[in-house]
Short mmCIF file of C-alpha atoms and ligand atoms in Angstrom, two decimals:
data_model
loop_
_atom_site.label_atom_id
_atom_site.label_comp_id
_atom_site.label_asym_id
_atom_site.label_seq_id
_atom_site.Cartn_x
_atom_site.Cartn_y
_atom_site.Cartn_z
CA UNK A 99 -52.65 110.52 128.55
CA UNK A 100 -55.43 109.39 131.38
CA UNK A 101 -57.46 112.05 133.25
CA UNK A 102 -58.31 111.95 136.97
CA UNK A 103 -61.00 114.40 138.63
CA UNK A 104 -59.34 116.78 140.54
CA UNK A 105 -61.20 116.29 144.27
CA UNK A 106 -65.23 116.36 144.37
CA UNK A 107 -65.08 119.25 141.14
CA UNK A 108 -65.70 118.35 137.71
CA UNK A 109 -62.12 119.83 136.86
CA UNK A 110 -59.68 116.93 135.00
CA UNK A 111 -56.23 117.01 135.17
CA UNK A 112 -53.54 114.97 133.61
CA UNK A 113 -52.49 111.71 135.45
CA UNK A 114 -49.04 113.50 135.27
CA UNK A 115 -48.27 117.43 135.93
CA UNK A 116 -45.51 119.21 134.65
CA UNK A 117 -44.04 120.98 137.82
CA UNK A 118 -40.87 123.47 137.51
CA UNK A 119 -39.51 123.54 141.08
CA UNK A 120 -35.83 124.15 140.80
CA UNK A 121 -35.66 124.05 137.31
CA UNK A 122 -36.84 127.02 135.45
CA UNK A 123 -35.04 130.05 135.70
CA UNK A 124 -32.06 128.37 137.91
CA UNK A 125 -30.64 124.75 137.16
CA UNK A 126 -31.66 124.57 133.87
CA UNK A 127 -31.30 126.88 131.08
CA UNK A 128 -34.65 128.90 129.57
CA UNK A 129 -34.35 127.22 125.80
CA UNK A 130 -34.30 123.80 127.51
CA UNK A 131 -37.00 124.92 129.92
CA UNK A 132 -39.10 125.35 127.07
CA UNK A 133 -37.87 122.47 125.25
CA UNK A 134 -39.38 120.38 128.53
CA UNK A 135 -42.46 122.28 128.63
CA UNK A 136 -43.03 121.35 124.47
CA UNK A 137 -42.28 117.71 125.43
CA UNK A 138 -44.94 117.91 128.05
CA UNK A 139 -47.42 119.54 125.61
CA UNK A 140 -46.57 116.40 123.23
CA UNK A 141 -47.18 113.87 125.53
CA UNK A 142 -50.56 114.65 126.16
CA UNK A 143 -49.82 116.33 129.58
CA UNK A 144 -52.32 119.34 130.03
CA UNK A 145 -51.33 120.35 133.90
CA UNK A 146 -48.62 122.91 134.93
CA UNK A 147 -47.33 123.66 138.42
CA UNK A 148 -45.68 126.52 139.87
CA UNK A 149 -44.93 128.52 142.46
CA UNK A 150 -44.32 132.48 143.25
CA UNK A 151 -41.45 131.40 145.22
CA UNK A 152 -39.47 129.11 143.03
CA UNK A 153 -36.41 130.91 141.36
CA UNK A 154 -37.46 133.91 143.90
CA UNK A 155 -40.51 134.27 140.56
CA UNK A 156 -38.55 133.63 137.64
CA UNK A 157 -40.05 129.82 137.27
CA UNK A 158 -43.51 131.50 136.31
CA UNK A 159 -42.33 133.95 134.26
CA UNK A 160 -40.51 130.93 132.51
CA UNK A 161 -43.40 128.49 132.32
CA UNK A 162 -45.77 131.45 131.42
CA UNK A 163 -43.27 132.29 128.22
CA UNK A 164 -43.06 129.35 127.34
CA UNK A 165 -47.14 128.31 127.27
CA UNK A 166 -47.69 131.32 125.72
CA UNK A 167 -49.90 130.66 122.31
CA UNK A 168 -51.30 127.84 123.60
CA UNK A 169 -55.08 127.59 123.91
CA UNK A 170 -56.04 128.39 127.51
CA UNK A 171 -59.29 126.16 127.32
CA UNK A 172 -56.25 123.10 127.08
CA UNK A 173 -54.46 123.79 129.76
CA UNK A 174 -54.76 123.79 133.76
CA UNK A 175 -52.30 126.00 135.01
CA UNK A 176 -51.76 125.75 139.44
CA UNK A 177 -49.03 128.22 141.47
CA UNK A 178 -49.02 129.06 145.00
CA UNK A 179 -48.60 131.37 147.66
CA UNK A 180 -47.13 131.49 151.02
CA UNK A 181 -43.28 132.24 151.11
CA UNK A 182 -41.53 135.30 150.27
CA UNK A 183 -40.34 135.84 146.84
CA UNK A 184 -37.76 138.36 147.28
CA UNK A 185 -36.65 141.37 149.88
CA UNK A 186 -38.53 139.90 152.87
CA UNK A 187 -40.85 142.66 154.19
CA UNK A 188 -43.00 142.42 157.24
CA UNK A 189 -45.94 141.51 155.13
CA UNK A 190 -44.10 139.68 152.22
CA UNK A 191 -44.98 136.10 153.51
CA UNK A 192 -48.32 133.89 154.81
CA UNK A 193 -51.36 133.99 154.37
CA UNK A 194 -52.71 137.31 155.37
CA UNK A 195 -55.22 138.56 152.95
CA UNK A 196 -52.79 141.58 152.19
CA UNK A 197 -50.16 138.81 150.80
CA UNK A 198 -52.66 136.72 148.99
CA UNK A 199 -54.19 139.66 147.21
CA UNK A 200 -50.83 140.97 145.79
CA UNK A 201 -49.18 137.50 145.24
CA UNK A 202 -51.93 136.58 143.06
CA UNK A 203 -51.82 140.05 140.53
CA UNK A 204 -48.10 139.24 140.83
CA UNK A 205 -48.54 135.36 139.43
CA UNK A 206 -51.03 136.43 136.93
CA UNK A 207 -48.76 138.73 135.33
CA UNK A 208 -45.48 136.79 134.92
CA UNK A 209 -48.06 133.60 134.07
CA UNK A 210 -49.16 135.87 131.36
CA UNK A 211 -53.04 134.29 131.97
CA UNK A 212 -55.98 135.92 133.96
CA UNK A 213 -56.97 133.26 135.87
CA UNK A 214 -55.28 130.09 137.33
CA UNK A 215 -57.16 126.98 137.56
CA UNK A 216 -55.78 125.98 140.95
CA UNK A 217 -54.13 128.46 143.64
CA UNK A 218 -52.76 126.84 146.14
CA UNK A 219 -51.66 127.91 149.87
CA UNK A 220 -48.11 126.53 149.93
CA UNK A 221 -47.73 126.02 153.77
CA UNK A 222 -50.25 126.78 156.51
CA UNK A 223 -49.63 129.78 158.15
CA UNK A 224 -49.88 129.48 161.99
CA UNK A 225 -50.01 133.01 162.38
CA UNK A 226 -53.09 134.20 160.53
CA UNK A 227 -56.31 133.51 161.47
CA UNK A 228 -57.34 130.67 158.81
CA UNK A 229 -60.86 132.96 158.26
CA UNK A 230 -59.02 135.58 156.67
CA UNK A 231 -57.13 133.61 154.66
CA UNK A 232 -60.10 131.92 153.43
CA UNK A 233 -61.94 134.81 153.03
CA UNK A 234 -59.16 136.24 150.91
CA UNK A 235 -59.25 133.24 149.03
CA UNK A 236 -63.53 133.01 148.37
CA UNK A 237 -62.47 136.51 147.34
CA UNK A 238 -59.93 135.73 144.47
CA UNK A 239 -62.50 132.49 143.47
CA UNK A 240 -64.77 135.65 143.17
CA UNK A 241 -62.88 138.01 141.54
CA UNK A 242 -62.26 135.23 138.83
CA UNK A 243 -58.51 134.95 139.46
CA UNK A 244 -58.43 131.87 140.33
CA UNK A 245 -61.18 129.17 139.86
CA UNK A 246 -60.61 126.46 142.59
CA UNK A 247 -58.20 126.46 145.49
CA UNK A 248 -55.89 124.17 146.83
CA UNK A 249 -53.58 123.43 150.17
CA UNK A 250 -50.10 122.04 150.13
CA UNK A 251 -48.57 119.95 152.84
CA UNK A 252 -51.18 121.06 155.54
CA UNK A 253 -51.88 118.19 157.87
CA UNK A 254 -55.07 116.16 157.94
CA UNK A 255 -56.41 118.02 161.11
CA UNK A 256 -55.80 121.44 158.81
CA UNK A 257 -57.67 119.93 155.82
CA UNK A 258 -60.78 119.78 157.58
CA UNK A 259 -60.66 122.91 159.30
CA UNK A 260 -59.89 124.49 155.67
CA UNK A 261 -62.42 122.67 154.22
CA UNK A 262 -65.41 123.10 156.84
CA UNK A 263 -64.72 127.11 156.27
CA UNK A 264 -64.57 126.90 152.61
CA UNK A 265 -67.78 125.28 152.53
CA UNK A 266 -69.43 127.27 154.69
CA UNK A 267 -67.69 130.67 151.88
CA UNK A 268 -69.26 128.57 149.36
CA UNK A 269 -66.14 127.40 147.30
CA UNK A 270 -64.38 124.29 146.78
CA UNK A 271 -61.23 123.24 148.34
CA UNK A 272 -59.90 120.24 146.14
CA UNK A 273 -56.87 119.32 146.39
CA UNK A 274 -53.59 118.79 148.78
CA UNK A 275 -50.06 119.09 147.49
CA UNK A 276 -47.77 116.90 149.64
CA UNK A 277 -44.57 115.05 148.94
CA UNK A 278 -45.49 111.87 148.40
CA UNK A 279 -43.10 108.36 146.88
CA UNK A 280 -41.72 104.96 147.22
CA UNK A 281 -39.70 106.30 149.90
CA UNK A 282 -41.62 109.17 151.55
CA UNK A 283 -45.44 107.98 152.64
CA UNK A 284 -46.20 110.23 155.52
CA UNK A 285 -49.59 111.27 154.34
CA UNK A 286 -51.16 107.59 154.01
CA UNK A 287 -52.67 106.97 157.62
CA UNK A 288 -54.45 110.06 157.99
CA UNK A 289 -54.08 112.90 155.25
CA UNK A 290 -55.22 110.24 152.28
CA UNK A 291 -58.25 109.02 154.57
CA UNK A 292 -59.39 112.34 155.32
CA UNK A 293 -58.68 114.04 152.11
CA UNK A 294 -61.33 111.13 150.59
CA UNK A 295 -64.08 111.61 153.13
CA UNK A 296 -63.97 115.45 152.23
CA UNK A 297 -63.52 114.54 148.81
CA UNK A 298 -60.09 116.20 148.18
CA UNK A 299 -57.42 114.75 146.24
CA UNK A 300 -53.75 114.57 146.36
CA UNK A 301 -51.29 116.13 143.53
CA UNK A 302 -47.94 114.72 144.82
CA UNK A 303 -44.62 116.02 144.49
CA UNK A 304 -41.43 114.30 144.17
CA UNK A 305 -42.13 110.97 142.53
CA UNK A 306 -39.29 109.94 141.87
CA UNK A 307 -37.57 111.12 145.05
CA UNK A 308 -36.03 114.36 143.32
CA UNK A 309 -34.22 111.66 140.22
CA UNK A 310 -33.28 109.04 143.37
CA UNK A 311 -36.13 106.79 141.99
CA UNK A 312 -34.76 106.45 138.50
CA UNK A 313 -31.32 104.72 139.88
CA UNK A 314 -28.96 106.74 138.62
CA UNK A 315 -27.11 107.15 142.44
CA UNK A 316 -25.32 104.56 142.85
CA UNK A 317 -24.20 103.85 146.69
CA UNK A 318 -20.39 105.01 147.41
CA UNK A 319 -20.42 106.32 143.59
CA UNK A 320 -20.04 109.82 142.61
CA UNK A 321 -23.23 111.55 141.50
CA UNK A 322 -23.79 112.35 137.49
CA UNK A 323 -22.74 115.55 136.06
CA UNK A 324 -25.32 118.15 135.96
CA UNK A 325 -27.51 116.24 138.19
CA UNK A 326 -29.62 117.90 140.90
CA UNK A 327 -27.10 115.85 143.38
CA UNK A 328 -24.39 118.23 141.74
CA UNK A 329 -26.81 121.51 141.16
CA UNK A 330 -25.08 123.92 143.81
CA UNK A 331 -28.04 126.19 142.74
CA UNK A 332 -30.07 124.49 145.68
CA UNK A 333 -30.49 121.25 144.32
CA UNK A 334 -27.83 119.44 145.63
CA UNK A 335 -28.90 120.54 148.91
CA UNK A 336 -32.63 119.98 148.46
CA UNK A 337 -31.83 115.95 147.42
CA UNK A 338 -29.21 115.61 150.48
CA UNK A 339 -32.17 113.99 152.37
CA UNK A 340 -31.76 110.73 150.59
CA UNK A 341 -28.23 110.83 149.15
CA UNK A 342 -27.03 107.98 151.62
CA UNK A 343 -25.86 104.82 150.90
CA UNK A 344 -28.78 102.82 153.17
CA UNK A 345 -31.27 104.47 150.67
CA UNK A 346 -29.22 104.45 147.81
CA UNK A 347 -28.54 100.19 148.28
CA UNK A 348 -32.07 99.83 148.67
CA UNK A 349 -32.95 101.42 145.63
CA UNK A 350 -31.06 99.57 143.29
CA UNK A 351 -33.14 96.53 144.67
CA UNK A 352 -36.02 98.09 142.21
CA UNK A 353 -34.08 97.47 139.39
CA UNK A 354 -35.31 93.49 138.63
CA UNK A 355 -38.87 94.79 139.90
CA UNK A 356 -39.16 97.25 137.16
CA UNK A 357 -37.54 95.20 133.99
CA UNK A 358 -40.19 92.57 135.39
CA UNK A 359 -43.03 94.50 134.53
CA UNK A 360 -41.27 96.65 131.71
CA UNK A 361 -41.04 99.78 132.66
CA UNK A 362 -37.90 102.05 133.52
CA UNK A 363 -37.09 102.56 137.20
CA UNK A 364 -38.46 106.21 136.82
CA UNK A 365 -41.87 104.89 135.28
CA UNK A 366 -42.41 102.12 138.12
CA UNK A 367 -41.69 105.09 140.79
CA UNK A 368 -44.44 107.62 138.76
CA UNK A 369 -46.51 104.50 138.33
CA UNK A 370 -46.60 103.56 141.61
CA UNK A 371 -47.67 106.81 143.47
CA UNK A 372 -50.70 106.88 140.91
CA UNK A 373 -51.67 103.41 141.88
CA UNK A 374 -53.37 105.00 145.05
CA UNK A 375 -56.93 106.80 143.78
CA UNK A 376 -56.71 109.72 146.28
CA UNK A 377 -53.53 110.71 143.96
CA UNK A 378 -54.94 112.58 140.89
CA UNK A 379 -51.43 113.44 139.82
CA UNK A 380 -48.12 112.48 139.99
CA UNK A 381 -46.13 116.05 139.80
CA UNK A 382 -42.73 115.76 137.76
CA UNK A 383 -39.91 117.45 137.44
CA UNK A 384 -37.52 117.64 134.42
CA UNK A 385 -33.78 118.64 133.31
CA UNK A 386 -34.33 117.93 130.18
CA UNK A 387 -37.32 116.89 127.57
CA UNK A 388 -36.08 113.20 127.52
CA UNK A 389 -37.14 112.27 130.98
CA UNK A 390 -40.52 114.06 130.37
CA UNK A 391 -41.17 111.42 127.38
CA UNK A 392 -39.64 108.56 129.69
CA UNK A 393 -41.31 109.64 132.97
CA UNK A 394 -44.66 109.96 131.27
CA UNK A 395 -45.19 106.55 130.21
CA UNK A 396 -46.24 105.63 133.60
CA UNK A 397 -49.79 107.13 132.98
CA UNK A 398 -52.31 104.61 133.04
CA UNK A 399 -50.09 101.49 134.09
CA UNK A 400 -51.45 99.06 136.23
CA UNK A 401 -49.25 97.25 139.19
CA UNK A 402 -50.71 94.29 140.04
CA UNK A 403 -50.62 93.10 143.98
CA UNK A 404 -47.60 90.74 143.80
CA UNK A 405 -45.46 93.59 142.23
CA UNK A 406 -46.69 96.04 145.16
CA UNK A 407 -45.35 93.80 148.08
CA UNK A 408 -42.36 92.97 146.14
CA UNK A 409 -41.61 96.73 146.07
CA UNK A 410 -42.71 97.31 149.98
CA UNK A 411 -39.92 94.17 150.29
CA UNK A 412 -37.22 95.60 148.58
CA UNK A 413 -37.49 98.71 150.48
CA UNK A 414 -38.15 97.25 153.67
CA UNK A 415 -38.36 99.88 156.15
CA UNK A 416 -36.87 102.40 154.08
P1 NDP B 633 -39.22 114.50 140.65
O1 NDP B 633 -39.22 113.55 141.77
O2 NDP B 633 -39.96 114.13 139.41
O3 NDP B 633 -37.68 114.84 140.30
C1 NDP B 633 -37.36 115.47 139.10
C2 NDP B 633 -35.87 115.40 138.84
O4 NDP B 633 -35.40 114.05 138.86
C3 NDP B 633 -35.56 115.92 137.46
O5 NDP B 633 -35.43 117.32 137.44
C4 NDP B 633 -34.26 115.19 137.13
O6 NDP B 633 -33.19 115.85 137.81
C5 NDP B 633 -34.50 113.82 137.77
N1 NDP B 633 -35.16 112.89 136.84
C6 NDP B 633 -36.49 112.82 136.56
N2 NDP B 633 -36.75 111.85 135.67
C7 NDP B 633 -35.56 111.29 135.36
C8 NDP B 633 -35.19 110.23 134.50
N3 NDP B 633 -36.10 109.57 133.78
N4 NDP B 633 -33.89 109.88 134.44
C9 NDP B 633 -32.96 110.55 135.18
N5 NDP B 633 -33.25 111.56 136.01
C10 NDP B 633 -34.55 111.94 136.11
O7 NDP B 633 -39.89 115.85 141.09
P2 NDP B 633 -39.34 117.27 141.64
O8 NDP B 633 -38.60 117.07 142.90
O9 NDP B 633 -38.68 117.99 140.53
O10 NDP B 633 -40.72 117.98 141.97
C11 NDP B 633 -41.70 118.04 140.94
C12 NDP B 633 -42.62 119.19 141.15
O11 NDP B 633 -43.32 119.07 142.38
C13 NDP B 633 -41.96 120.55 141.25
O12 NDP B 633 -41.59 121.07 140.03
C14 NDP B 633 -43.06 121.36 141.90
O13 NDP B 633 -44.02 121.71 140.93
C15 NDP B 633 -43.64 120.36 142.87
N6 NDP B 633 -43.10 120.53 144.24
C16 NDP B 633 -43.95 120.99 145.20
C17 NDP B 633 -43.53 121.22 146.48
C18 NDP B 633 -44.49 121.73 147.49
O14 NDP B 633 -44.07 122.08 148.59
N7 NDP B 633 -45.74 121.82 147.17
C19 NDP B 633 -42.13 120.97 146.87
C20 NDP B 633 -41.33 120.45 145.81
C21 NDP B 633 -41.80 120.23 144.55
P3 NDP B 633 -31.66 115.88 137.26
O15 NDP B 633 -31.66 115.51 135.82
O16 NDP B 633 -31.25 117.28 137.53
O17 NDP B 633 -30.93 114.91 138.13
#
């Protein structure tokens, strides 16, 4: 496993995250859950993603079970805050410094840790004033809860305000968390520049367009069984984005690209979102500890130029 520098911090992560979005505690059973999260530890990967939200709380509880006994020193562990995560009171989602401060005892707990390394604002929140949300967060930096702080799909123009406030709190804002693939590359002309002149960097989700990457959805085909195409759970629904047969036909043109260099489909999709040095990590998700061993080999591949615009060719405007 390669190491990246998370931002302008001296905090590494792995090249590749282990996110459980979807997974844990819903699609996929807890045994296998932790089967993935064993195969992750095996491969060298060091960096877990969460979220309060995901499985309405029972993804962290999951993840934290199943990295329990594990040396803490080892392991960067990252969740999030923003949406509801069950009976949706007035106060139950954003940004306010009321929902930060519980949402964070409530991560910590199910985690079973007492601090996260990253703790990340999952959406901006329009309605609060982004002082107190920053202040809530200097607070929790503070308080030792949570030792740096990231943003998730907040736009470039957001970024900067975030970080000009954080710096004047005196903490550091490192990191973005925005979807981010071969087929979804809204955040190169402006988040990516402005994330490197502030010195942030991005941990992208979705490599492998949600399993579309690997080539396993075939255009007028039906999908696999118990893949996320067929997970009624919120899956299915989730992946519907790019389950047409324009996207699906231009996929499959990957398929001579990636036995060129060597790799799988799945490894030349992880491989190529880490080819861009504003990406620290490429965040993966799993159904099963197989493609965690397959999906990791990207880490520390090199694409060379030709390979690159043969991709952008096959894709076309995609
Ligand atoms: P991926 O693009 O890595 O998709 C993962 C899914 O693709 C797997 O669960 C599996 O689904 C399929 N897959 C992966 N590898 C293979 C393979 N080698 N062969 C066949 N199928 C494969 O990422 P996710 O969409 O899961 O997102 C990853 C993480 O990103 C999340 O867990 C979360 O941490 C984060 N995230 C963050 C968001 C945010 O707003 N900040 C939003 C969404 C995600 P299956 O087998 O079921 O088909």
């Amino acid at each position: 496993m390669e190491f990246r520098y998370l931002g302008n911090s001296g905090l590494k992560i792995s090249e590749i995250t282990y996110g459980n979005w979807l997974t844990h505690g819903s699609q996929v059973e807890n045994d296998i859950a932790a089967k993935c999260v064993r195969a992750a530890l095996d491969e060298g990967i060091s960096t877990f993603d969460t979220a309060d939200v995901y499985a309405n709380t029972a993804a962290e509880q999951v993840l934290g079970d199943a990295l329990r006994g594990e040396r803490r020193e080892s392991l960067e562990i990252f969740t999030k805050v923003y949406h509801p995560t069950g009976p949706k009171g007035h106060n139950d989602t954003g940004l306010s410094r009321k929902h930060i401060m519980e949402s964070i005892n409530g991560s910590l707990t199910r985690l079973g840790t007492d601090y996260v390394d990253l703790y990340q604002a999952h959406r901006y929140d329009f309605e609060t004033p982004l002082e107190e949300t920053m202040q809530a967060f200097a607070d929790i930096v503070r308080q030792g809860k949570a030792l740096y702080i990231g943003v998730s799909e907040w736009t470039a123009e957001q970024i900067r305000a975030g970080h000009s406030l954080a710096t004047e709190l005196g903490f550091l804002l490192i990191s973005n968390q925005p979807q981010y693939s071969m087929l979804w590359r809204v955040i190169e002309p402006e988040v990516i520049p402005t994330s490197e002149e502030l010195g942030l960097s991005q941990i992208v989700w979705s490599p492998v367009a949600q399993g579309v990457l690997t080539g396993k959805y075939k255009p007028g085909a039906e999908p696999p069984a118990g893949s996320r195409a067929t997970d009624e759970k919120g899956g299915a629904n989730m992946i519907s984005r790019f389950m047409n047969d324009e996207v699906l036909s231009g996929v499959q043109k990957l398929q001579p690209i990636a036995a060129e260099v060597g790799l799988s489909m799945a490894q030349l999709a992880v491989a190529w979102v880490l080819q861009n040095k504003n990406v620290a990590s490429a965040l993966i998700g799993a159904s099963r500890p197989e493609q965690v061993s397959e999906n990791v080999q990207a880490a520390g591949v090199k694409l060379d130029d030709a390979i690159l615009t043969k991709i952008d060719d096959a894709l076309g405007g995609l």
